[in-house]
Coordinates of C-alpha atoms and ligand atoms in Angstrom, one line a residue:
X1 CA 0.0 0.0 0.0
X2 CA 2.6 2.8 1.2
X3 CA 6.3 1.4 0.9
X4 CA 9.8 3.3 1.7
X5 CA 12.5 2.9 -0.3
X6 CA 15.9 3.9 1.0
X7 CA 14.2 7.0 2.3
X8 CA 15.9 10.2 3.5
X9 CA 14.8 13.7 4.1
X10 CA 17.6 16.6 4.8
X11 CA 15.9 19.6 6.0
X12 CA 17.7 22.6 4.3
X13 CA 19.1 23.8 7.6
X14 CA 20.9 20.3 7.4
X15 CA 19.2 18.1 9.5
X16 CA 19.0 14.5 9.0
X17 CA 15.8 13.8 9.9
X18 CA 15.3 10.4 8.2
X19 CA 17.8 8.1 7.6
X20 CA 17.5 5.9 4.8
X21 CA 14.5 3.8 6.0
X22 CA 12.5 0.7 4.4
X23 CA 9.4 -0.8 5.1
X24 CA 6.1 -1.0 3.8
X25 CA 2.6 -0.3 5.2
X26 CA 0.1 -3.4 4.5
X27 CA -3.5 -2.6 3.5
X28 CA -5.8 -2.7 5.9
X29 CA -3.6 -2.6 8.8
X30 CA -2.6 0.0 11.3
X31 CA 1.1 0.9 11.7
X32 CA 2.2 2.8 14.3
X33 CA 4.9 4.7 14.0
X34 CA 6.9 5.2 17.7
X35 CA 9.8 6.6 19.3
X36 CA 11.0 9.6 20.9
X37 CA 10.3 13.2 20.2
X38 CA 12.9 14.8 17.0
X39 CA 13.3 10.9 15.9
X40 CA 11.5 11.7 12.4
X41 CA 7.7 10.4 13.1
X42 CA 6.3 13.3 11.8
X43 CA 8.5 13.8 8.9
X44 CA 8.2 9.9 7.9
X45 CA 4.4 10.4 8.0
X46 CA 4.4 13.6 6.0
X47 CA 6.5 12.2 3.0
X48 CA 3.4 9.9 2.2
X49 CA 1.2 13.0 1.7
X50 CA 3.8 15.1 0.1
X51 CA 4.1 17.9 2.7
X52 CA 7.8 17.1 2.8
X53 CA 9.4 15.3 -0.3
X54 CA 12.4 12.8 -0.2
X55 CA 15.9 14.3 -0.3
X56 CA 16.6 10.7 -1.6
X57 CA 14.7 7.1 -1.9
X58 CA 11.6 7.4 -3.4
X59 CA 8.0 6.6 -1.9
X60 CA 5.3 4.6 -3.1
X61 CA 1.5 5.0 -3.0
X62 CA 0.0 1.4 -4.0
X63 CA 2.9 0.9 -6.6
X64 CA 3.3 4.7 -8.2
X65 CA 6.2 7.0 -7.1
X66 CA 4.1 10.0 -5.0
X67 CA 6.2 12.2 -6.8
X68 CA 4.0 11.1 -9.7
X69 CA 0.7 11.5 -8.2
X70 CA -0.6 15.1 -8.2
X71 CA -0.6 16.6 -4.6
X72 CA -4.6 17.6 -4.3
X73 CA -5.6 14.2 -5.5
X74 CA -3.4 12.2 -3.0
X75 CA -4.7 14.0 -0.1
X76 CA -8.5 13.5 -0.7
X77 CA -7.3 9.9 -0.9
X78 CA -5.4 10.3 2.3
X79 CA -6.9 11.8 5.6
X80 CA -4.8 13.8 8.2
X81 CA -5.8 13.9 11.7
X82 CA -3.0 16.1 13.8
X83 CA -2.7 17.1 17.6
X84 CA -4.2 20.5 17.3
X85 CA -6.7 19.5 14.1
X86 CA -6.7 22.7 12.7
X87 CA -10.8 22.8 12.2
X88 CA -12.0 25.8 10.5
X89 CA -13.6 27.8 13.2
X90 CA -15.7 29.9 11.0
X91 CA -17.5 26.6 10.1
X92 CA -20.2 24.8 12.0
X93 CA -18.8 20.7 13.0
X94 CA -21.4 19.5 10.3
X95 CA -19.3 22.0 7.6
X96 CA -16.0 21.0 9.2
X97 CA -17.2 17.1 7.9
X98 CA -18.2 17.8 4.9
X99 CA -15.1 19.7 3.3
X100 CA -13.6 16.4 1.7
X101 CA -16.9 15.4 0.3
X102 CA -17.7 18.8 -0.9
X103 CA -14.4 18.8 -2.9
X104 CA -15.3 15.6 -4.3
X105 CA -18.3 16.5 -6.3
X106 CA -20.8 14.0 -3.7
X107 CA -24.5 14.8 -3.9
X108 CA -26.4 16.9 -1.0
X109 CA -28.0 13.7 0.1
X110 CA -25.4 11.6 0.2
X111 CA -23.0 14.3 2.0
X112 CA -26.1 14.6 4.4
X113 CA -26.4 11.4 5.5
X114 CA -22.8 11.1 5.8
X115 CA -22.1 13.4 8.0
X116 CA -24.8 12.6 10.4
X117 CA -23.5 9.1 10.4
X118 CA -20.4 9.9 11.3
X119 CA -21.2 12.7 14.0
X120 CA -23.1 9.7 15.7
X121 CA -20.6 7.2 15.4
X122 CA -17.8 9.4 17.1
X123 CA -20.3 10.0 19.9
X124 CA -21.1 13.5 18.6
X125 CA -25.5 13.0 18.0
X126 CA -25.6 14.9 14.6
X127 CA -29.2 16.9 15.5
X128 CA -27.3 17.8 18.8
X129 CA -23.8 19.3 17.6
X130 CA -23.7 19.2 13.9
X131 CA -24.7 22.9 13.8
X132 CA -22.2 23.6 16.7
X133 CA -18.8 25.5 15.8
X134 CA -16.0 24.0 17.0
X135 CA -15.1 26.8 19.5
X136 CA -18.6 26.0 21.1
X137 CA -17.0 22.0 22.3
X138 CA -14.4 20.9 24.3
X139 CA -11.0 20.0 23.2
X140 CA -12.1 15.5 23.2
X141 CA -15.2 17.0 21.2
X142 CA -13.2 18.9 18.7
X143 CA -10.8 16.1 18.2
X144 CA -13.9 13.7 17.6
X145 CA -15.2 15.9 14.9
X146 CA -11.1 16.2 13.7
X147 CA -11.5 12.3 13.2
X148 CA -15.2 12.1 11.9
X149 CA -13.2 15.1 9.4
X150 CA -10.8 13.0 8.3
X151 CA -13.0 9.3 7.8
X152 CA -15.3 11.2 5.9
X153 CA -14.9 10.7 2.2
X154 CA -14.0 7.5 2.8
X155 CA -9.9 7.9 2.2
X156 CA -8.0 4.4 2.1
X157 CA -5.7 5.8 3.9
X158 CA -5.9 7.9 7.4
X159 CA -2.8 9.5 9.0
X160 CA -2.8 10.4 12.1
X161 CA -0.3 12.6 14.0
X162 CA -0.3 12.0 17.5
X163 CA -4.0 12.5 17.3
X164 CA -4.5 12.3 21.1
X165 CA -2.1 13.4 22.0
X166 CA -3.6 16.7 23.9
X167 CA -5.8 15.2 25.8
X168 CA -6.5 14.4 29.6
X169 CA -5.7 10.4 30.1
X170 CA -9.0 9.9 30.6
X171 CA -10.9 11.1 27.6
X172 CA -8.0 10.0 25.6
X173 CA -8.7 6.4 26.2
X174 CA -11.8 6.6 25.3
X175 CA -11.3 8.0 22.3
X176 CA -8.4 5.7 21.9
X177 CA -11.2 2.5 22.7
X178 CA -14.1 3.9 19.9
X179 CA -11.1 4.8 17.3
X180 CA -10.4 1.0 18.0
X181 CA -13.9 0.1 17.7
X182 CA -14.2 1.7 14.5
X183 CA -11.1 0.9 12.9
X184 CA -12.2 -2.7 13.3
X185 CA -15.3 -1.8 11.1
X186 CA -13.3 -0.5 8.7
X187 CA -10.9 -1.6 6.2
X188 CA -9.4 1.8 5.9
X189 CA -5.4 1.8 6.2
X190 CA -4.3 3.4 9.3
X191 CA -0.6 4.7 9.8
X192 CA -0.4 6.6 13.5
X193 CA 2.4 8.6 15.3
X194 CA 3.3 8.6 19.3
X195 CA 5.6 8.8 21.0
X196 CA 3.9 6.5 23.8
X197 CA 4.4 3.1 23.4
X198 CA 1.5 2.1 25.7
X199 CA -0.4 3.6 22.8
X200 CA 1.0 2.0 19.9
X201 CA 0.9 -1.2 21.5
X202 CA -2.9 -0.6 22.5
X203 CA -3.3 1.0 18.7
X204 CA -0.9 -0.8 16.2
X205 CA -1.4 -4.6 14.6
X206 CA 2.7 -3.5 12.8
X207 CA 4.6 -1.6 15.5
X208 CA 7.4 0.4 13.3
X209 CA 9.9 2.0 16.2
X210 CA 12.4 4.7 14.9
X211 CA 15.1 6.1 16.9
X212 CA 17.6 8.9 15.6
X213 CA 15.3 9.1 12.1
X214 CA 15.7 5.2 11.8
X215 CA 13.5 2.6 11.8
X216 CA 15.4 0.3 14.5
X217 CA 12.2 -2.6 14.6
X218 CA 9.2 -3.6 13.1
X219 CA 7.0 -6.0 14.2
X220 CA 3.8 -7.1 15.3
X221 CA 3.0 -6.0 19.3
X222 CA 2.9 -9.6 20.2
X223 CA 6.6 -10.1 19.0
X224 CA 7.8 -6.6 19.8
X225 CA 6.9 -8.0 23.1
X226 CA 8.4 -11.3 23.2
X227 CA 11.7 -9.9 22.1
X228 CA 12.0 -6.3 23.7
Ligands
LIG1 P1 9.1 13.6 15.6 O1 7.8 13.6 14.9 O2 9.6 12.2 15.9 O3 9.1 14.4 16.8 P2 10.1 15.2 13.4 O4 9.9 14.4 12.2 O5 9.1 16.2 13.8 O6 10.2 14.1 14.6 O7 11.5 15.9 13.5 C1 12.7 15.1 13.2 C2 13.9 16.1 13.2 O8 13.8 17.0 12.2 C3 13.9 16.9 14.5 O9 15.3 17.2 14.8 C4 13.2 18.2 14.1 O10 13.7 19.3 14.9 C5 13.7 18.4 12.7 N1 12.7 19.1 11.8 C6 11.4 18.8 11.7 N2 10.8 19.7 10.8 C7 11.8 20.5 10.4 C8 11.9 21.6 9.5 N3 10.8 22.0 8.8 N4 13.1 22.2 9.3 C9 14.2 21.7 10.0 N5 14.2 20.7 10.8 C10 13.1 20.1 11.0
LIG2 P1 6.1 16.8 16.5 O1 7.0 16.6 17.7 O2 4.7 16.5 16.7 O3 6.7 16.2 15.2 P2 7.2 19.4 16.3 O4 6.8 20.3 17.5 O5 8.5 18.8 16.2 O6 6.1 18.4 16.2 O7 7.1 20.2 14.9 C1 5.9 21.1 14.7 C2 6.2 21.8 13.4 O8 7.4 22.5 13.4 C3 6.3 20.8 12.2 O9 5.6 21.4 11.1 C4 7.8 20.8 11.9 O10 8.0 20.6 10.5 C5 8.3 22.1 12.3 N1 9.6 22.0 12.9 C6 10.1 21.1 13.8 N2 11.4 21.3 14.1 C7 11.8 22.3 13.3 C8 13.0 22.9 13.1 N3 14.1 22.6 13.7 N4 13.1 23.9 12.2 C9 12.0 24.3 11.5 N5 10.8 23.7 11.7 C10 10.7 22.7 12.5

């Protein structure tokens, strides 16, 4: 689905930030990326979408060279879910849903009914908040609508940058236990960044851990486990 190749990204001020990594994300799985802060999550995770580009090795959405697909299309293929989501505030939550869709052409009806199913599903009753703005909810609230955001055009694949990350423990594991009851209704492709391995183990079925903008292990949780 999304493979590195001998991957590397020099920032111009010369930092290394990745350094020559390999592996590939399977279809239909969730891959966490983890490791400490400056260790090149986020810059791994932003070479898929092209908001960085390889300074060398190439990456590959489901068997093309990114560099090949145009930018605007790979991102309505591709949701983004980050720490501070970034929802428009001028927009009610049942706008904030809709942008993807809207882009893409879908009918009234069908961007309707979307949205409402989605609102409900992340625990958000659409006839209850979908008229809301985002200033109006609180910060698990707005990172509910962030996700319902992201799911809603039905993207194969969903990034997701430390995503709940600003949370207080407890509404973050909740959100942590729906996003996992969810995921495992959908077949969508699911790459997340932490830096807390109690999350990735709790989140990942591939756990990829980088260290110094390597990837030093990748395995299943189970294994990671069995052979710290
Ligand atoms: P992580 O997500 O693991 O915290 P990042 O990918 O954000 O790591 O950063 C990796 C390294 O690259 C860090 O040293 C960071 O300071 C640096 N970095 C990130 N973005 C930039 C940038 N735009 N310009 C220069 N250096 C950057
Ligand atoms: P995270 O730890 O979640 O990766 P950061 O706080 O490291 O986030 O980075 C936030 C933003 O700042 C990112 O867009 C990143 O590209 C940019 N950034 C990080 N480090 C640097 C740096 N050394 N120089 C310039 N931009 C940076």
């Amino acid at each position: 689905m999304i493979r590195f190749d001998n991957v590397h990204k020099r920032y111009d001020d010369g930092t290394h930030a990745v350094e020559g990594i390999d592996f590939e994300v399977e279809a239909g799985t969730t891959t966490v990326l983890v490791g400490p802060s400056g260790c090149g999550k986020t810059t791994t995770m932003q070479l898929v979408n092209r908001l960085e580009e390889p300074t060398e090795g190439t990456v590959h959405y489901d068997g093309t060279d990114v560099r090949d697909l145009p930018a605007t299309e790979l991102r309505q293929d591709i949701g983004y879910v980050i720490q501070d989501i970034g929802l428009f505030d001028h927009m009610t939550v049942g706008e904030n849903v809709a942008t993807v869709p809207e882009l893409k052409d879908w009918d009234r009806d069908r961007i309707d009914d979307r949205v409402d199913e989605l609102l409900d599903l992340m625990g958000l009753p659409s006839e209850e908040y979908r008229d809301s703005y985002p200033t109006e909810l609180s910060g698990g609230q707005r990172q509910r609508v962030g996700v319902a955001r992201a799911l809603a055009a039905d993207p194969a694949v969903i990034l997701m940058d430390e995503p709940f990350g600003a949370l207080d423990p407890i509404t973050r594991e909740e959100l942590q236990d729906e996003f996992l009851d969810i995921q495992s209704e959908l077949d969508t492709t699911i790459v997340f960044v932490t830096h807390d391995i109690d999350e990735a183990l709790k989140m990942g079925d591939r756990i990829a851990v980088m260290n110094g903008g390597e990837l030093v292990q990748y395995d299943t949780p189970t294994r990671l486990l069995d052979d710290p």
